Amino acid sequence: TSFKEIARQSGRLPDGGKYIYVFSLKGEPLCKYVLDHYIYGIWVDEATKTIIATDVNNDEPILKFNFG
């Protein structure tokens, strides 16, 4: 979804974002995750390949995503 498309939408827009971008330590893009929820803060556990995130638009605001 582009910024122009978001601006054209009517009604209430959800808070947060649906994408997580991963970069190398040199700032090079490595990958992009597209999520099925709009999220705020994230916590990454690389050992278990898990992302914990918060969704303020949901009655159950703690979400868990597996990656890798």
Short mmCIF file of N, CA and C in Angstrom, two decimals:
data_model
loop_
_atom_site.label_atom_id
_atom_site.label_comp_id
_atom_site.label_asym_id
_atom_site.label_seq_id
_atom_site.Cartn_x
_atom_site.Cartn_y
_atom_site.Cartn_z
N THR A 1 0.85 -1.18 0.00
CA THR A 1 0.00 0.00 0.00
C THR A 1 0.89 1.24 0.00
N SER A 2 0.67 2.12 -0.95
CA SER A 2 1.46 3.34 -1.02
C SER A 2 0.84 4.42 -0.15
N PHE A 3 1.60 5.48 0.10
CA PHE A 3 1.07 6.60 0.87
C PHE A 3 -0.11 7.24 0.16
N LYS A 4 -0.06 7.30 -1.18
CA LYS A 4 -1.17 7.88 -1.94
C LYS A 4 -2.44 7.06 -1.76
N GLU A 5 -2.31 5.73 -1.77
CA GLU A 5 -3.48 4.87 -1.58
C GLU A 5 -4.05 5.04 -0.18
N ILE A 6 -3.20 5.15 0.81
CA ILE A 6 -3.66 5.35 2.18
C ILE A 6 -4.39 6.68 2.29
N ALA A 7 -3.86 7.73 1.67
CA ALA A 7 -4.48 9.05 1.73
C ALA A 7 -5.86 9.05 1.07
N ARG A 8 -6.06 8.21 0.06
CA ARG A 8 -7.35 8.16 -0.64
C ARG A 8 -8.40 7.37 0.11
N GLN A 9 -7.99 6.51 1.03
CA GLN A 9 -8.95 5.69 1.77
C GLN A 9 -9.82 6.57 2.65
N SER A 10 -11.08 6.18 2.75
CA SER A 10 -11.97 6.93 3.64
C SER A 10 -12.16 6.14 4.92
N GLY A 11 -12.60 6.82 5.95
CA GLY A 11 -12.84 6.16 7.23
C GLY A 11 -11.60 6.12 8.09
N ARG A 12 -11.70 5.36 9.17
CA ARG A 12 -10.62 5.26 10.14
C ARG A 12 -9.52 4.35 9.63
N LEU A 13 -8.30 4.81 9.70
CA LEU A 13 -7.14 4.01 9.32
C LEU A 13 -6.57 3.32 10.55
N PRO A 14 -6.13 2.08 10.43
CA PRO A 14 -5.55 1.40 11.59
C PRO A 14 -4.22 2.01 11.99
N ASP A 15 -3.91 1.90 13.29
CA ASP A 15 -2.62 2.36 13.80
C ASP A 15 -1.57 1.28 13.58
N GLY A 16 -0.35 1.69 13.35
CA GLY A 16 0.75 0.74 13.22
C GLY A 16 1.13 0.47 11.79
N GLY A 17 1.98 -0.53 11.62
CA GLY A 17 2.46 -0.90 10.29
C GLY A 17 2.34 -2.39 10.05
N LYS A 18 2.34 -2.80 8.77
CA LYS A 18 2.21 -4.21 8.41
C LYS A 18 3.50 -4.81 7.87
N TYR A 19 4.58 -4.06 7.94
CA TYR A 19 5.83 -4.53 7.36
C TYR A 19 6.95 -4.47 8.39
N ILE A 20 7.83 -5.46 8.34
CA ILE A 20 9.07 -5.44 9.11
C ILE A 20 10.20 -5.57 8.10
N TYR A 21 11.08 -4.59 8.09
CA TYR A 21 12.23 -4.59 7.20
C TYR A 21 13.46 -5.01 7.98
N VAL A 22 14.27 -5.90 7.42
CA VAL A 22 15.47 -6.39 8.07
C VAL A 22 16.68 -5.90 7.27
N PHE A 23 17.65 -5.33 8.00
CA PHE A 23 18.86 -4.78 7.38
C PHE A 23 20.09 -5.43 7.98
N SER A 24 21.16 -5.48 7.22
CA SER A 24 22.45 -5.95 7.74
C SER A 24 23.03 -4.86 8.64
N LEU A 25 24.11 -5.19 9.33
CA LEU A 25 24.76 -4.19 10.18
C LEU A 25 25.35 -3.04 9.37
N LYS A 26 25.53 -3.25 8.07
CA LYS A 26 26.02 -2.19 7.18
C LYS A 26 24.88 -1.37 6.58
N GLY A 27 23.64 -1.70 6.94
CA GLY A 27 22.49 -0.95 6.44
C GLY A 27 21.93 -1.45 5.12
N GLU A 28 22.40 -2.60 4.68
CA GLU A 28 21.91 -3.17 3.42
C GLU A 28 20.61 -3.92 3.67
N PRO A 29 19.58 -3.73 2.84
CA PRO A 29 18.32 -4.46 3.05
C PRO A 29 18.50 -5.95 2.82
N LEU A 30 17.97 -6.76 3.74
CA LEU A 30 18.07 -8.21 3.64
C LEU A 30 16.73 -8.85 3.26
N CYS A 31 15.65 -8.43 3.93
CA CYS A 31 14.34 -8.98 3.61
C CYS A 31 13.24 -8.10 4.17
N LYS A 32 12.02 -8.39 3.75
CA LYS A 32 10.83 -7.65 4.18
C LYS A 32 9.77 -8.67 4.55
N TYR A 33 9.21 -8.56 5.76
CA TYR A 33 8.12 -9.41 6.19
C TYR A 33 6.82 -8.64 6.05
N VAL A 34 5.82 -9.26 5.43
CA VAL A 34 4.48 -8.67 5.30
C VAL A 34 3.60 -9.40 6.31
N LEU A 35 3.03 -8.64 7.24
CA LEU A 35 2.26 -9.22 8.34
C LEU A 35 0.76 -9.17 8.06
N ASP A 36 0.01 -9.98 8.79
CA ASP A 36 -1.44 -9.99 8.64
C ASP A 36 -2.14 -9.12 9.68
N HIS A 37 -1.37 -8.35 10.46
CA HIS A 37 -1.89 -7.41 11.45
C HIS A 37 -1.09 -6.12 11.36
N TYR A 38 -1.70 -5.02 11.80
CA TYR A 38 -0.96 -3.77 11.96
C TYR A 38 -0.35 -3.79 13.35
N ILE A 39 0.96 -3.61 13.43
CA ILE A 39 1.64 -3.74 14.72
C ILE A 39 2.38 -2.46 15.10
N TYR A 40 2.70 -2.38 16.38
CA TYR A 40 3.56 -1.32 16.92
C TYR A 40 4.89 -1.94 17.28
N GLY A 41 5.23 -1.92 18.54
CA GLY A 41 6.54 -2.38 18.99
C GLY A 41 6.76 -3.86 18.72
N ILE A 42 8.04 -4.21 18.54
CA ILE A 42 8.39 -5.61 18.33
C ILE A 42 9.55 -6.01 19.23
N TRP A 43 9.63 -7.30 19.49
CA TRP A 43 10.76 -7.90 20.18
C TRP A 43 11.13 -9.14 19.39
N VAL A 44 12.40 -9.32 19.08
CA VAL A 44 12.86 -10.43 18.25
C VAL A 44 13.69 -11.39 19.10
N ASP A 45 13.32 -12.67 19.06
CA ASP A 45 14.09 -13.72 19.71
C ASP A 45 14.72 -14.56 18.59
N GLU A 46 15.99 -14.28 18.29
CA GLU A 46 16.66 -14.97 17.19
C GLU A 46 16.87 -16.45 17.48
N ALA A 47 16.99 -16.82 18.75
CA ALA A 47 17.22 -18.22 19.10
C ALA A 47 16.02 -19.10 18.75
N THR A 48 14.81 -18.59 18.97
CA THR A 48 13.59 -19.35 18.67
C THR A 48 12.94 -18.91 17.37
N LYS A 49 13.56 -17.95 16.67
CA LYS A 49 13.02 -17.42 15.40
C LYS A 49 11.58 -16.93 15.58
N THR A 50 11.39 -16.10 16.62
CA THR A 50 10.07 -15.59 16.97
C THR A 50 10.09 -14.08 17.07
N ILE A 51 9.02 -13.45 16.60
CA ILE A 51 8.81 -12.01 16.78
C ILE A 51 7.56 -11.84 17.63
N ILE A 52 7.68 -11.11 18.73
CA ILE A 52 6.54 -10.75 19.56
C ILE A 52 6.23 -9.29 19.25
N ALA A 53 4.96 -8.99 18.99
CA ALA A 53 4.57 -7.63 18.62
C ALA A 53 3.28 -7.24 19.32
N THR A 54 3.01 -5.94 19.36
CA THR A 54 1.76 -5.44 19.94
C THR A 54 0.87 -4.88 18.83
N ASP A 55 -0.43 -5.16 18.96
CA ASP A 55 -1.44 -4.70 18.01
C ASP A 55 -2.49 -3.93 18.80
N VAL A 56 -2.45 -2.61 18.75
CA VAL A 56 -3.38 -1.79 19.52
C VAL A 56 -4.77 -1.75 18.89
N ASN A 57 -4.94 -2.33 17.71
CA ASN A 57 -6.23 -2.36 17.03
C ASN A 57 -7.01 -3.63 17.36
N ASN A 58 -6.50 -4.46 18.25
CA ASN A 58 -7.06 -5.78 18.51
C ASN A 58 -7.35 -5.93 20.00
N ASP A 59 -8.38 -6.72 20.33
CA ASP A 59 -8.69 -6.98 21.74
C ASP A 59 -7.63 -7.88 22.39
N GLU A 60 -6.90 -8.64 21.60
CA GLU A 60 -5.79 -9.44 22.09
C GLU A 60 -4.51 -8.84 21.51
N PRO A 61 -3.91 -7.87 22.22
CA PRO A 61 -2.86 -7.04 21.61
C PRO A 61 -1.48 -7.68 21.49
N ILE A 62 -1.24 -8.85 22.07
CA ILE A 62 0.07 -9.48 21.97
C ILE A 62 0.03 -10.53 20.86
N LEU A 63 0.91 -10.36 19.87
CA LEU A 63 0.96 -11.27 18.72
C LEU A 63 2.31 -11.96 18.65
N LYS A 64 2.31 -13.16 18.09
CA LYS A 64 3.55 -13.93 17.94
C LYS A 64 3.66 -14.38 16.48
N PHE A 65 4.80 -14.08 15.87
CA PHE A 65 5.08 -14.49 14.50
C PHE A 65 6.34 -15.33 14.49
N ASN A 66 6.34 -16.39 13.70
CA ASN A 66 7.54 -17.21 13.51
C ASN A 66 8.19 -16.82 12.19
N PHE A 67 9.51 -16.79 12.16
CA PHE A 67 10.23 -16.44 10.94
C PHE A 67 11.39 -17.39 10.75
N GLY A 68 12.00 -17.33 9.59
CA GLY A 68 13.21 -18.10 9.36
C GLY A 68 13.05 -19.31 8.58
#
